[in-house]
JSON list of N, CA and C in Angstrom, two decimals:
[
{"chain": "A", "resi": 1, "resn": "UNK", "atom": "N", "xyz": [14.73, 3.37, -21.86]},
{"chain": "A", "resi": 1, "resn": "UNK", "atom": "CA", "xyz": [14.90, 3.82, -20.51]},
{"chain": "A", "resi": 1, "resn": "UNK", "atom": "C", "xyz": [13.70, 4.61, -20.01]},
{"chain": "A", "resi": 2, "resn": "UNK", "atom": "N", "xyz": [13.54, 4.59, -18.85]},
{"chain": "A", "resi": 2, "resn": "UNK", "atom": "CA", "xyz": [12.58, 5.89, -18.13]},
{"chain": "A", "resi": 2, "resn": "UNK", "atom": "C", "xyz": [13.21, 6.69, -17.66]},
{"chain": "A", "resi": 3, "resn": "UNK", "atom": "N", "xyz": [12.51, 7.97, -18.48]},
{"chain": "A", "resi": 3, "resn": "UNK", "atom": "CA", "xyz": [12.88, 9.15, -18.41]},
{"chain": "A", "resi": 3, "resn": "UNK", "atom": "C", "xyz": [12.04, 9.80, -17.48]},
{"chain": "A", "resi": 4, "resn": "UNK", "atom": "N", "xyz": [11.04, 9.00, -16.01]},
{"chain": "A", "resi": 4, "resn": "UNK", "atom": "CA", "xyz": [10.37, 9.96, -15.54]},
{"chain": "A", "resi": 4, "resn": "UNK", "atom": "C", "xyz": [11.49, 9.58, -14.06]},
{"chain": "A", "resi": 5, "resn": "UNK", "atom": "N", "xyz": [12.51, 8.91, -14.52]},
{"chain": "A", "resi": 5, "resn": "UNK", "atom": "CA", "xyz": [13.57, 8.78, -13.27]},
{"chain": "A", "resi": 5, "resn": "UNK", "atom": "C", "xyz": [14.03, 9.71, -12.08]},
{"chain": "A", "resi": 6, "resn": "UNK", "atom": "N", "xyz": [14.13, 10.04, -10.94]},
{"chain": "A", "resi": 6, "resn": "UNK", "atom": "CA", "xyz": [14.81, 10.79, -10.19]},
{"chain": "A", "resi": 6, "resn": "UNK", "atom": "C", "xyz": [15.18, 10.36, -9.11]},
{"chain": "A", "resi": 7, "resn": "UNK", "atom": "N", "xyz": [16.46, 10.57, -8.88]},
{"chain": "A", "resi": 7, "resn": "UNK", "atom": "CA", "xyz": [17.39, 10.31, -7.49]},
{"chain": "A", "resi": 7, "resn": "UNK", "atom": "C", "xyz": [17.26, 11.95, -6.92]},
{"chain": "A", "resi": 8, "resn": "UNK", "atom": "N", "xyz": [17.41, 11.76, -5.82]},
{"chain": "A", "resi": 8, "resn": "UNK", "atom": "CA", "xyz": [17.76, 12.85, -4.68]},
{"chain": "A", "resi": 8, "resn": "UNK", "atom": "C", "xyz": [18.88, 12.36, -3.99]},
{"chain": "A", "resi": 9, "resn": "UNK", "atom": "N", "xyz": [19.53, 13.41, -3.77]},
{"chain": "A", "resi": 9, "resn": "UNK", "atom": "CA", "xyz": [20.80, 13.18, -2.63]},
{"chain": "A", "resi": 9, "resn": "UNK", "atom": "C", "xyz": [20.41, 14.15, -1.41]},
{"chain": "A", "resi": 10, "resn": "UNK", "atom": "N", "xyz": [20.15, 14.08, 0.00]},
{"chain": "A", "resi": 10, "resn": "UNK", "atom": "CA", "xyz": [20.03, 14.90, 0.56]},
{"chain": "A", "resi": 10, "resn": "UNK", "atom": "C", "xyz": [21.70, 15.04, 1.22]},
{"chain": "A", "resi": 11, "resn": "UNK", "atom": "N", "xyz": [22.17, 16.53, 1.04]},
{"chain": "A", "resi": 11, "resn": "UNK", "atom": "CA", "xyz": [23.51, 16.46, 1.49]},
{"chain": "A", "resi": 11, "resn": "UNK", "atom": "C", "xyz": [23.63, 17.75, 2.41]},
{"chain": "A", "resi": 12, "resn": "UNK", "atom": "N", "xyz": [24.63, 17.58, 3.61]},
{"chain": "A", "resi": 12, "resn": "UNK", "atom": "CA", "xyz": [24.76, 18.80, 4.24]},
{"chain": "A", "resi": 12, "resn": "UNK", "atom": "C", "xyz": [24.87, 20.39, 3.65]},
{"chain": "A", "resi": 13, "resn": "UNK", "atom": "N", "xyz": [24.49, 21.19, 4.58]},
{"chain": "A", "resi": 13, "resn": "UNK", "atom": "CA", "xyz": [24.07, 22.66, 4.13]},
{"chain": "A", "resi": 13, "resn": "UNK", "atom": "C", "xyz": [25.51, 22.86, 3.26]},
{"chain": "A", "resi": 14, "resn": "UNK", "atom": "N", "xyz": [25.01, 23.70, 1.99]},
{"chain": "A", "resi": 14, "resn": "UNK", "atom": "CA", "xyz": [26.00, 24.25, 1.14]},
{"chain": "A", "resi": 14, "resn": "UNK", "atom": "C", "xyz": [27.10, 25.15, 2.08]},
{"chain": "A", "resi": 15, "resn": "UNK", "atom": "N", "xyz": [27.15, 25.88, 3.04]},
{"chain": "A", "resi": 15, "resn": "UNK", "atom": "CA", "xyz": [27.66, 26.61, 3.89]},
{"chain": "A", "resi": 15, "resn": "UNK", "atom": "C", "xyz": [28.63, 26.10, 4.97]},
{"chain": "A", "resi": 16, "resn": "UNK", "atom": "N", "xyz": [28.03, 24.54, 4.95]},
{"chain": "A", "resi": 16, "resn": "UNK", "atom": "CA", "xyz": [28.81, 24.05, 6.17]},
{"chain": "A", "resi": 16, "resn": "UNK", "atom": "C", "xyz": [29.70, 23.47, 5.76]},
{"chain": "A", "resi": 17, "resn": "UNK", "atom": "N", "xyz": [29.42, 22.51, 4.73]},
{"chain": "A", "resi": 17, "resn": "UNK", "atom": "CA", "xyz": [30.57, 21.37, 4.39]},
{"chain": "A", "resi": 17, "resn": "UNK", "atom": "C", "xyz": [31.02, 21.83, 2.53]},
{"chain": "A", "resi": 18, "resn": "UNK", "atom": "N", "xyz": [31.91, 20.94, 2.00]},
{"chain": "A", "resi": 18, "resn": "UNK", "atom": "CA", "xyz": [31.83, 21.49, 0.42]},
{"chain": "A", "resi": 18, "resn": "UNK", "atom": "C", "xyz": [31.26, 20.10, 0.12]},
{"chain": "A", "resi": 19, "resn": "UNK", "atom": "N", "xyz": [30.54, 18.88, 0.66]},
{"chain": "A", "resi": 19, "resn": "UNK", "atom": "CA", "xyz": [29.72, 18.15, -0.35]},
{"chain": "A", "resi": 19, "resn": "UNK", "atom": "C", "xyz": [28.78, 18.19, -1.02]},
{"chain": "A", "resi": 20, "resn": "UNK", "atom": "N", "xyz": [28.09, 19.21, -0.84]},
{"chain": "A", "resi": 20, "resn": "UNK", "atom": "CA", "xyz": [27.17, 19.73, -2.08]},
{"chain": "A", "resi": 20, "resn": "UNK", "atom": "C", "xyz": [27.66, 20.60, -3.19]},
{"chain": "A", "resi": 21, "resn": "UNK", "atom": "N", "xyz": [28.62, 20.90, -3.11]},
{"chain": "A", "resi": 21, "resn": "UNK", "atom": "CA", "xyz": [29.40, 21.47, -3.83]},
{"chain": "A", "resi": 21, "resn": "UNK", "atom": "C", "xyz": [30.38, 20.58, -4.86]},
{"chain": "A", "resi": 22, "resn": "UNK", "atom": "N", "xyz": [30.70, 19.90, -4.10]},
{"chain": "A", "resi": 22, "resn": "UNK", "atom": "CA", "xyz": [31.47, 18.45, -4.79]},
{"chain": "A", "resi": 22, "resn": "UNK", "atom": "C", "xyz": [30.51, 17.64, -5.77]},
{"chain": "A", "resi": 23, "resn": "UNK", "atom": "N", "xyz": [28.76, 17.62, -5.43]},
{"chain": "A", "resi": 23, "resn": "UNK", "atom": "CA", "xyz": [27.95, 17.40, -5.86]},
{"chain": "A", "resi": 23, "resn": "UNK", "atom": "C", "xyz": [27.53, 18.11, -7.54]},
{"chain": "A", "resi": 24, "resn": "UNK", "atom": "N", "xyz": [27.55, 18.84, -7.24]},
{"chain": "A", "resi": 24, "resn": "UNK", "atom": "CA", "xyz": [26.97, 19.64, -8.00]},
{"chain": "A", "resi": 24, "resn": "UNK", "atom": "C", "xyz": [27.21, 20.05, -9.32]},
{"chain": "A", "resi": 25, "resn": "UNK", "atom": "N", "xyz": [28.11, 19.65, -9.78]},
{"chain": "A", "resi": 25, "resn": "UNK", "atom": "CA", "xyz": [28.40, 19.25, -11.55]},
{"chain": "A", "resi": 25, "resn": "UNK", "atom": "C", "xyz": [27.47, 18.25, -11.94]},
{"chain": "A", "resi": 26, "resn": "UNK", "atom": "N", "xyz": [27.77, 17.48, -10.86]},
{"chain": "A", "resi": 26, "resn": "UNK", "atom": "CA", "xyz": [26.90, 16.15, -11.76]},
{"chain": "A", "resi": 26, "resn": "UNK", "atom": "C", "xyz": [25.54, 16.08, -11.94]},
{"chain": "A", "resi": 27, "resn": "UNK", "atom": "N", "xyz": [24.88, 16.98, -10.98]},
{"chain": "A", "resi": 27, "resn": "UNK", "atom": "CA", "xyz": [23.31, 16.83, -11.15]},
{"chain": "A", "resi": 27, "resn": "UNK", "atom": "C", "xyz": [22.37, 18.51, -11.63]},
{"chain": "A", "resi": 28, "resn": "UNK", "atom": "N", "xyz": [21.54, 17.72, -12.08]},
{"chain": "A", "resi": 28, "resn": "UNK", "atom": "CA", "xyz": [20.36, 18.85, -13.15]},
{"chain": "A", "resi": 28, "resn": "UNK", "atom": "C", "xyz": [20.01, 20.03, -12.31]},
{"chain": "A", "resi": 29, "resn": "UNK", "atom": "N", "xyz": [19.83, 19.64, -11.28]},
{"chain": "A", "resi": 29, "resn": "UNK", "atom": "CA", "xyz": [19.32, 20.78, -10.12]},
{"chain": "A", "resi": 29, "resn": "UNK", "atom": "C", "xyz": [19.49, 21.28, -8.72]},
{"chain": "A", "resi": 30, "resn": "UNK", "atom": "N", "xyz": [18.85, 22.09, -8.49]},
{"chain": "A", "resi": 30, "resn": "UNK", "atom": "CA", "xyz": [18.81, 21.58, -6.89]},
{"chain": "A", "resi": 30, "resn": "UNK", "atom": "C", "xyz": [18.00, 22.20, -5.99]},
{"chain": "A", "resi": 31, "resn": "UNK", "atom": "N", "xyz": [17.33, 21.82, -5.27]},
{"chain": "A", "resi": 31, "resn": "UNK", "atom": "CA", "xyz": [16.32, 22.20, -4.20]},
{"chain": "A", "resi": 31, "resn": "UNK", "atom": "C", "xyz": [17.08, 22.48, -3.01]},
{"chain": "A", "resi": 32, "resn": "UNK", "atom": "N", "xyz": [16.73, 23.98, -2.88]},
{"chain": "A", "resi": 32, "resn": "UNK", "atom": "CA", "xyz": [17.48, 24.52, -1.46]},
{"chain": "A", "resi": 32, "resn": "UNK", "atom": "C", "xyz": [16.23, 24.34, 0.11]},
{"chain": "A", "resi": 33, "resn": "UNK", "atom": "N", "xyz": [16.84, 23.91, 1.15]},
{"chain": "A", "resi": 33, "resn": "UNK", "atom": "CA", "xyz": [16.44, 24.08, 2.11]},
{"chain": "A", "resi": 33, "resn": "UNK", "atom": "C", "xyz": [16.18, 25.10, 3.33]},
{"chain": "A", "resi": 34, "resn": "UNK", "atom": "N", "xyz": [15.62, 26.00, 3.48]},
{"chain": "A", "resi": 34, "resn": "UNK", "atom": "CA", "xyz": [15.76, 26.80, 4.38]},
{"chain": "A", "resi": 34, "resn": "UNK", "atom": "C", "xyz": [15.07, 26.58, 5.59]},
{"chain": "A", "resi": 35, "resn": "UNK", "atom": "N", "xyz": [15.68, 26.53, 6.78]},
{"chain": "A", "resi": 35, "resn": "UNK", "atom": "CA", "xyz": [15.21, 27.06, 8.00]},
{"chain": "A", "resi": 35, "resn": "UNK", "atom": "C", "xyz": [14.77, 28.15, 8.72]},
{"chain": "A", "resi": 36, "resn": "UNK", "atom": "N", "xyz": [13.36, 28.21, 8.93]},
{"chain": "A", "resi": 36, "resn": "UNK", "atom": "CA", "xyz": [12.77, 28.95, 9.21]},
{"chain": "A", "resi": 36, "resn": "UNK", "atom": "C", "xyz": [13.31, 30.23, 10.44]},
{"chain": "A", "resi": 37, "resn": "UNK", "atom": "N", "xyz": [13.39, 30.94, 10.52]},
{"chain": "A", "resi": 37, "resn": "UNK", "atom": "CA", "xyz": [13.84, 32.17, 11.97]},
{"chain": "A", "resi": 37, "resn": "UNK", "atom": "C", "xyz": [15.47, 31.74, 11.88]},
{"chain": "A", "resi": 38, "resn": "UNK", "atom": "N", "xyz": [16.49, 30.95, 11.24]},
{"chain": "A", "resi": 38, "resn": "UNK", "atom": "CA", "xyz": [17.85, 30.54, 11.06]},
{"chain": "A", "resi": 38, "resn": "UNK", "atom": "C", "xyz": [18.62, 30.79, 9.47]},
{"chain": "A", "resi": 39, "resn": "UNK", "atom": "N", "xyz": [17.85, 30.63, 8.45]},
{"chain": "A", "resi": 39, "resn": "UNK", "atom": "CA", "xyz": [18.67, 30.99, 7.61]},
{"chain": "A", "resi": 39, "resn": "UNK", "atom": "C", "xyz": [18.69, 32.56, 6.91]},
{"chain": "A", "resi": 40, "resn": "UNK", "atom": "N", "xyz": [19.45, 33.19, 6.75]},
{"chain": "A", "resi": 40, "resn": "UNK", "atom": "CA", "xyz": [19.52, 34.32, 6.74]},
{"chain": "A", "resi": 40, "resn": "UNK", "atom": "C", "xyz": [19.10, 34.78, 4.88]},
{"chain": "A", "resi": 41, "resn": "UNK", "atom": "N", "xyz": [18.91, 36.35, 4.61]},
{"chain": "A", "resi": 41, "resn": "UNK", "atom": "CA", "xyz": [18.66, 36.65, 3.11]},
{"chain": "A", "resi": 41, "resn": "UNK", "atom": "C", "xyz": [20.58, 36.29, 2.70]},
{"chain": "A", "resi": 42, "resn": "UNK", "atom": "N", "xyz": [21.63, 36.62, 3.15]},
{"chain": "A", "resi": 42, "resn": "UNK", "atom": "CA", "xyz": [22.65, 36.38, 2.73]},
{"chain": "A", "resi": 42, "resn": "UNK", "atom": "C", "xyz": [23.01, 35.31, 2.89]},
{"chain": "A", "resi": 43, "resn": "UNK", "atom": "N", "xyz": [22.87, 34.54, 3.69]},
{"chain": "A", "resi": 43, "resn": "UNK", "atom": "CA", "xyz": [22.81, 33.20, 3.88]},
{"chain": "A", "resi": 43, "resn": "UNK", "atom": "C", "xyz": [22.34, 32.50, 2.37]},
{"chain": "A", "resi": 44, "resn": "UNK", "atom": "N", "xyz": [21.51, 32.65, 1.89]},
{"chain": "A", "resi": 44, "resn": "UNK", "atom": "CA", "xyz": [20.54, 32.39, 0.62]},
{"chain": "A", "resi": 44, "resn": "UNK", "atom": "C", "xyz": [21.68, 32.82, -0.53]},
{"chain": "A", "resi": 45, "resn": "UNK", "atom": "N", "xyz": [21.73, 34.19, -0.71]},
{"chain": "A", "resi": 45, "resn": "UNK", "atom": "CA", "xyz": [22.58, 34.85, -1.33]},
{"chain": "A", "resi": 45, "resn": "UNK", "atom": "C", "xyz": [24.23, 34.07, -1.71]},
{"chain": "A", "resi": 46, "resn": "UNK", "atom": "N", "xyz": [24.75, 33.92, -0.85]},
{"chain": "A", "resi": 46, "resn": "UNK", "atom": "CA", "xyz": [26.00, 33.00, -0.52]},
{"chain": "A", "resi": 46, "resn": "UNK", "atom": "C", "xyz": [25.88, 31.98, -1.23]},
{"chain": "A", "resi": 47, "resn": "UNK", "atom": "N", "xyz": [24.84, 30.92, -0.61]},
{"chain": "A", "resi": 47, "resn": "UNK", "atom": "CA", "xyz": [24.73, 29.55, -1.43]},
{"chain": "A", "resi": 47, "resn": "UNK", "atom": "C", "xyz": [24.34, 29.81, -3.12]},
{"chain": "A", "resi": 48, "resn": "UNK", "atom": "N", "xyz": [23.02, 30.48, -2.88]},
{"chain": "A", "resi": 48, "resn": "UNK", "atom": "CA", "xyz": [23.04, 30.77, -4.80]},
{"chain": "A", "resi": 48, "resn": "UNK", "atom": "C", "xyz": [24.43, 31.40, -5.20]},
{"chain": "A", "resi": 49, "resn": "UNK", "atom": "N", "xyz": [25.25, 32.22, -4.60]},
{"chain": "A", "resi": 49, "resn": "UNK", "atom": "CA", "xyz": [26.41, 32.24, -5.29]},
{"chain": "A", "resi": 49, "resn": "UNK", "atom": "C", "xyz": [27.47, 30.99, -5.85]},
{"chain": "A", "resi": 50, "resn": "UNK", "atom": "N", "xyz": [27.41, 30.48, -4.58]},
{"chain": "A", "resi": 50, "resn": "UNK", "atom": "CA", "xyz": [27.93, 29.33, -4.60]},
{"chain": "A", "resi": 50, "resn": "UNK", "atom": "C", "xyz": [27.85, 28.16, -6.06]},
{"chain": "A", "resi": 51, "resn": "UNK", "atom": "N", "xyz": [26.76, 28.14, -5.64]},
{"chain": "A", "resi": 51, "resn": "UNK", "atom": "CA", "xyz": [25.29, 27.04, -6.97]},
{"chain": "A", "resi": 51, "resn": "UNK", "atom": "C", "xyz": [25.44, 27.63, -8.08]},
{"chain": "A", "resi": 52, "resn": "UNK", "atom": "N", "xyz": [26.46, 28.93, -8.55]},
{"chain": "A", "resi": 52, "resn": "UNK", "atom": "CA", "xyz": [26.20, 29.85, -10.20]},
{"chain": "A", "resi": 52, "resn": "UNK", "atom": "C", "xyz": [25.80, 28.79, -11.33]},
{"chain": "A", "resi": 53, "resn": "UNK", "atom": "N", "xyz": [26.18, 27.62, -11.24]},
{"chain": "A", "resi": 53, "resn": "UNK", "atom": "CA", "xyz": [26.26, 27.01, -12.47]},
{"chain": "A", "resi": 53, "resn": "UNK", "atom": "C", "xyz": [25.05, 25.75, -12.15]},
{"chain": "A", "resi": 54, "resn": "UNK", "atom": "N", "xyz": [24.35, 25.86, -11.36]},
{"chain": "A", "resi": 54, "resn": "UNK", "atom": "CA", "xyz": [23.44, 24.70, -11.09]},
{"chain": "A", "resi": 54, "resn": "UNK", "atom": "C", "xyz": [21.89, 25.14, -10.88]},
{"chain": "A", "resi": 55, "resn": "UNK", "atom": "N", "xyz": [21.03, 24.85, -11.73]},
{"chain": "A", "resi": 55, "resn": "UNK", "atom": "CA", "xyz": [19.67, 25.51, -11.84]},
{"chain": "A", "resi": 55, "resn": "UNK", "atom": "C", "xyz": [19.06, 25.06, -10.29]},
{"chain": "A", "resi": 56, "resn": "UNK", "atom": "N", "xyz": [19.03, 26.33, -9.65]},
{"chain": "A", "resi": 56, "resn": "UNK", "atom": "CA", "xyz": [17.83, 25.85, -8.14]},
{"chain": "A", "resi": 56, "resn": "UNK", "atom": "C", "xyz": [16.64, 26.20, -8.38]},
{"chain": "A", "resi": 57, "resn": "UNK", "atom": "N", "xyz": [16.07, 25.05, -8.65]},
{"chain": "A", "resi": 57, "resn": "UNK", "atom": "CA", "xyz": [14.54, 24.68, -9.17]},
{"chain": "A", "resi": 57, "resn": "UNK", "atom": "C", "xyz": [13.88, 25.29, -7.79]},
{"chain": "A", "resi": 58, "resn": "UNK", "atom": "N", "xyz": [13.68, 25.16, -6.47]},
{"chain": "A", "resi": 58, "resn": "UNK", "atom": "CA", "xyz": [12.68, 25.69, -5.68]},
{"chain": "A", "resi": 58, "resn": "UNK", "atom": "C", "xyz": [13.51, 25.92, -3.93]},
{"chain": "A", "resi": 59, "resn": "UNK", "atom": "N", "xyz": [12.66, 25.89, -3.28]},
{"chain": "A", "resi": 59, "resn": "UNK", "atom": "CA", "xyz": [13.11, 25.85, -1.48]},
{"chain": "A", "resi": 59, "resn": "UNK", "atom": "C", "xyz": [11.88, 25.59, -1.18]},
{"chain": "A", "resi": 60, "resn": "UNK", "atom": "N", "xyz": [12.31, 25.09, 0.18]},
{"chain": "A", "resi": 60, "resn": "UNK", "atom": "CA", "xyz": [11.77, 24.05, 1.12]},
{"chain": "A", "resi": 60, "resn": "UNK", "atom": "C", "xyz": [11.70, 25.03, 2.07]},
{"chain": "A", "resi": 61, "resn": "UNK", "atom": "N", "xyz": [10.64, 25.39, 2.88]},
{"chain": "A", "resi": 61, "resn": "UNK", "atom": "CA", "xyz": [11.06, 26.37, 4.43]},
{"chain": "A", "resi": 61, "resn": "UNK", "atom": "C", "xyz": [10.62, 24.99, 5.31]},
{"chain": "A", "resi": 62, "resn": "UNK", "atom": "N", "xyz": [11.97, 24.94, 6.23]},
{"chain": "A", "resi": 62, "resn": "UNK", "atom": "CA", "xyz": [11.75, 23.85, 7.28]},
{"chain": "A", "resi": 62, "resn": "UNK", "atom": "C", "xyz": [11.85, 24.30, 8.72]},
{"chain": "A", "resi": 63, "resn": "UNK", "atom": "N", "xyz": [11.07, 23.88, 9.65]},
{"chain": "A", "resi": 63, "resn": "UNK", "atom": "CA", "xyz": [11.00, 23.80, 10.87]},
{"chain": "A", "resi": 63, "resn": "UNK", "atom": "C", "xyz": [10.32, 25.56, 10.67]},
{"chain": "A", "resi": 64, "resn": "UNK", "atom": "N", "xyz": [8.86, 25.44, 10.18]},
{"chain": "A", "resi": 64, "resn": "UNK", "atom": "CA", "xyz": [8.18, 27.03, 10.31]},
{"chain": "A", "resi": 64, "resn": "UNK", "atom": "C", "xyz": [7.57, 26.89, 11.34]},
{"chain": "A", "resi": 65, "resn": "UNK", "atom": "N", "xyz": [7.55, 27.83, 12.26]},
{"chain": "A", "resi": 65, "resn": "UNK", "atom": "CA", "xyz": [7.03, 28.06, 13.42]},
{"chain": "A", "resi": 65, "resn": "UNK", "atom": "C", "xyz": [5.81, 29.04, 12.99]},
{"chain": "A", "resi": 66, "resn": "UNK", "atom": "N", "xyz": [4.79, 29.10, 11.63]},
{"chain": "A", "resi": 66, "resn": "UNK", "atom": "CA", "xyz": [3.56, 29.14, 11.76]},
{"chain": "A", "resi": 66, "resn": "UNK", "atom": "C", "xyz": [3.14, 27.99, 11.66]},
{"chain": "A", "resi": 67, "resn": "UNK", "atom": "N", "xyz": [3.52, 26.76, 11.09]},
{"chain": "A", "resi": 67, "resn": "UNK", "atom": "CA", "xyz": [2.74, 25.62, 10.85]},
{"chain": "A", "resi": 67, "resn": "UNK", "atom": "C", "xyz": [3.20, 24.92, 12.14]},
{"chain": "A", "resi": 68, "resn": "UNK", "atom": "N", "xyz": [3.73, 25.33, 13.15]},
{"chain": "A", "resi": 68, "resn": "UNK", "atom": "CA", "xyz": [3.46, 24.61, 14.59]},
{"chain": "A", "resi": 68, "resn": "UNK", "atom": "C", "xyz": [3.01, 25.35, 15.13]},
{"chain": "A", "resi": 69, "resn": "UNK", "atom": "N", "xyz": [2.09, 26.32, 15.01]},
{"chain": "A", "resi": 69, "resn": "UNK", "atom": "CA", "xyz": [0.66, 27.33, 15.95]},
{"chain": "A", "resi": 69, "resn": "UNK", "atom": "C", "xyz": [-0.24, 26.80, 15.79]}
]
């Protein structure tokens, strides 16, 4: 087999819906998304609570309003 394999699932915000949550036994990791001037430090806080049992390898800052100056 190849072991340099990876699927991504992109799934709605941990906060909004529970399908990332429903997700999340089954897979190795997970890359959080944040929105820039919208997601909050507890906001963050919440979801890593959420995620206790699922390694979050990194974040994404999306829609930054320095890289559109």
């Amino acid at each position: 087999g190849n072991d340099n394999r990876r699927i991504i699932f992109n799934l709605p915000p941990v906060l909004s819906t529970t399908d990332a949550l429903a997700f999340s036994p089954q897979v190795d990791a997970a890359l959080l998304v944040l929105e820039d001037g919208v997601t909050t430090k507890s906001d963050v806080e919440d979801t890593m609570g959420r995620l206790d049992r699922t390694s979050v390898v990194g974040t994404v800052l999306n829609k930054s309003r320095s890289a559109m100056s």
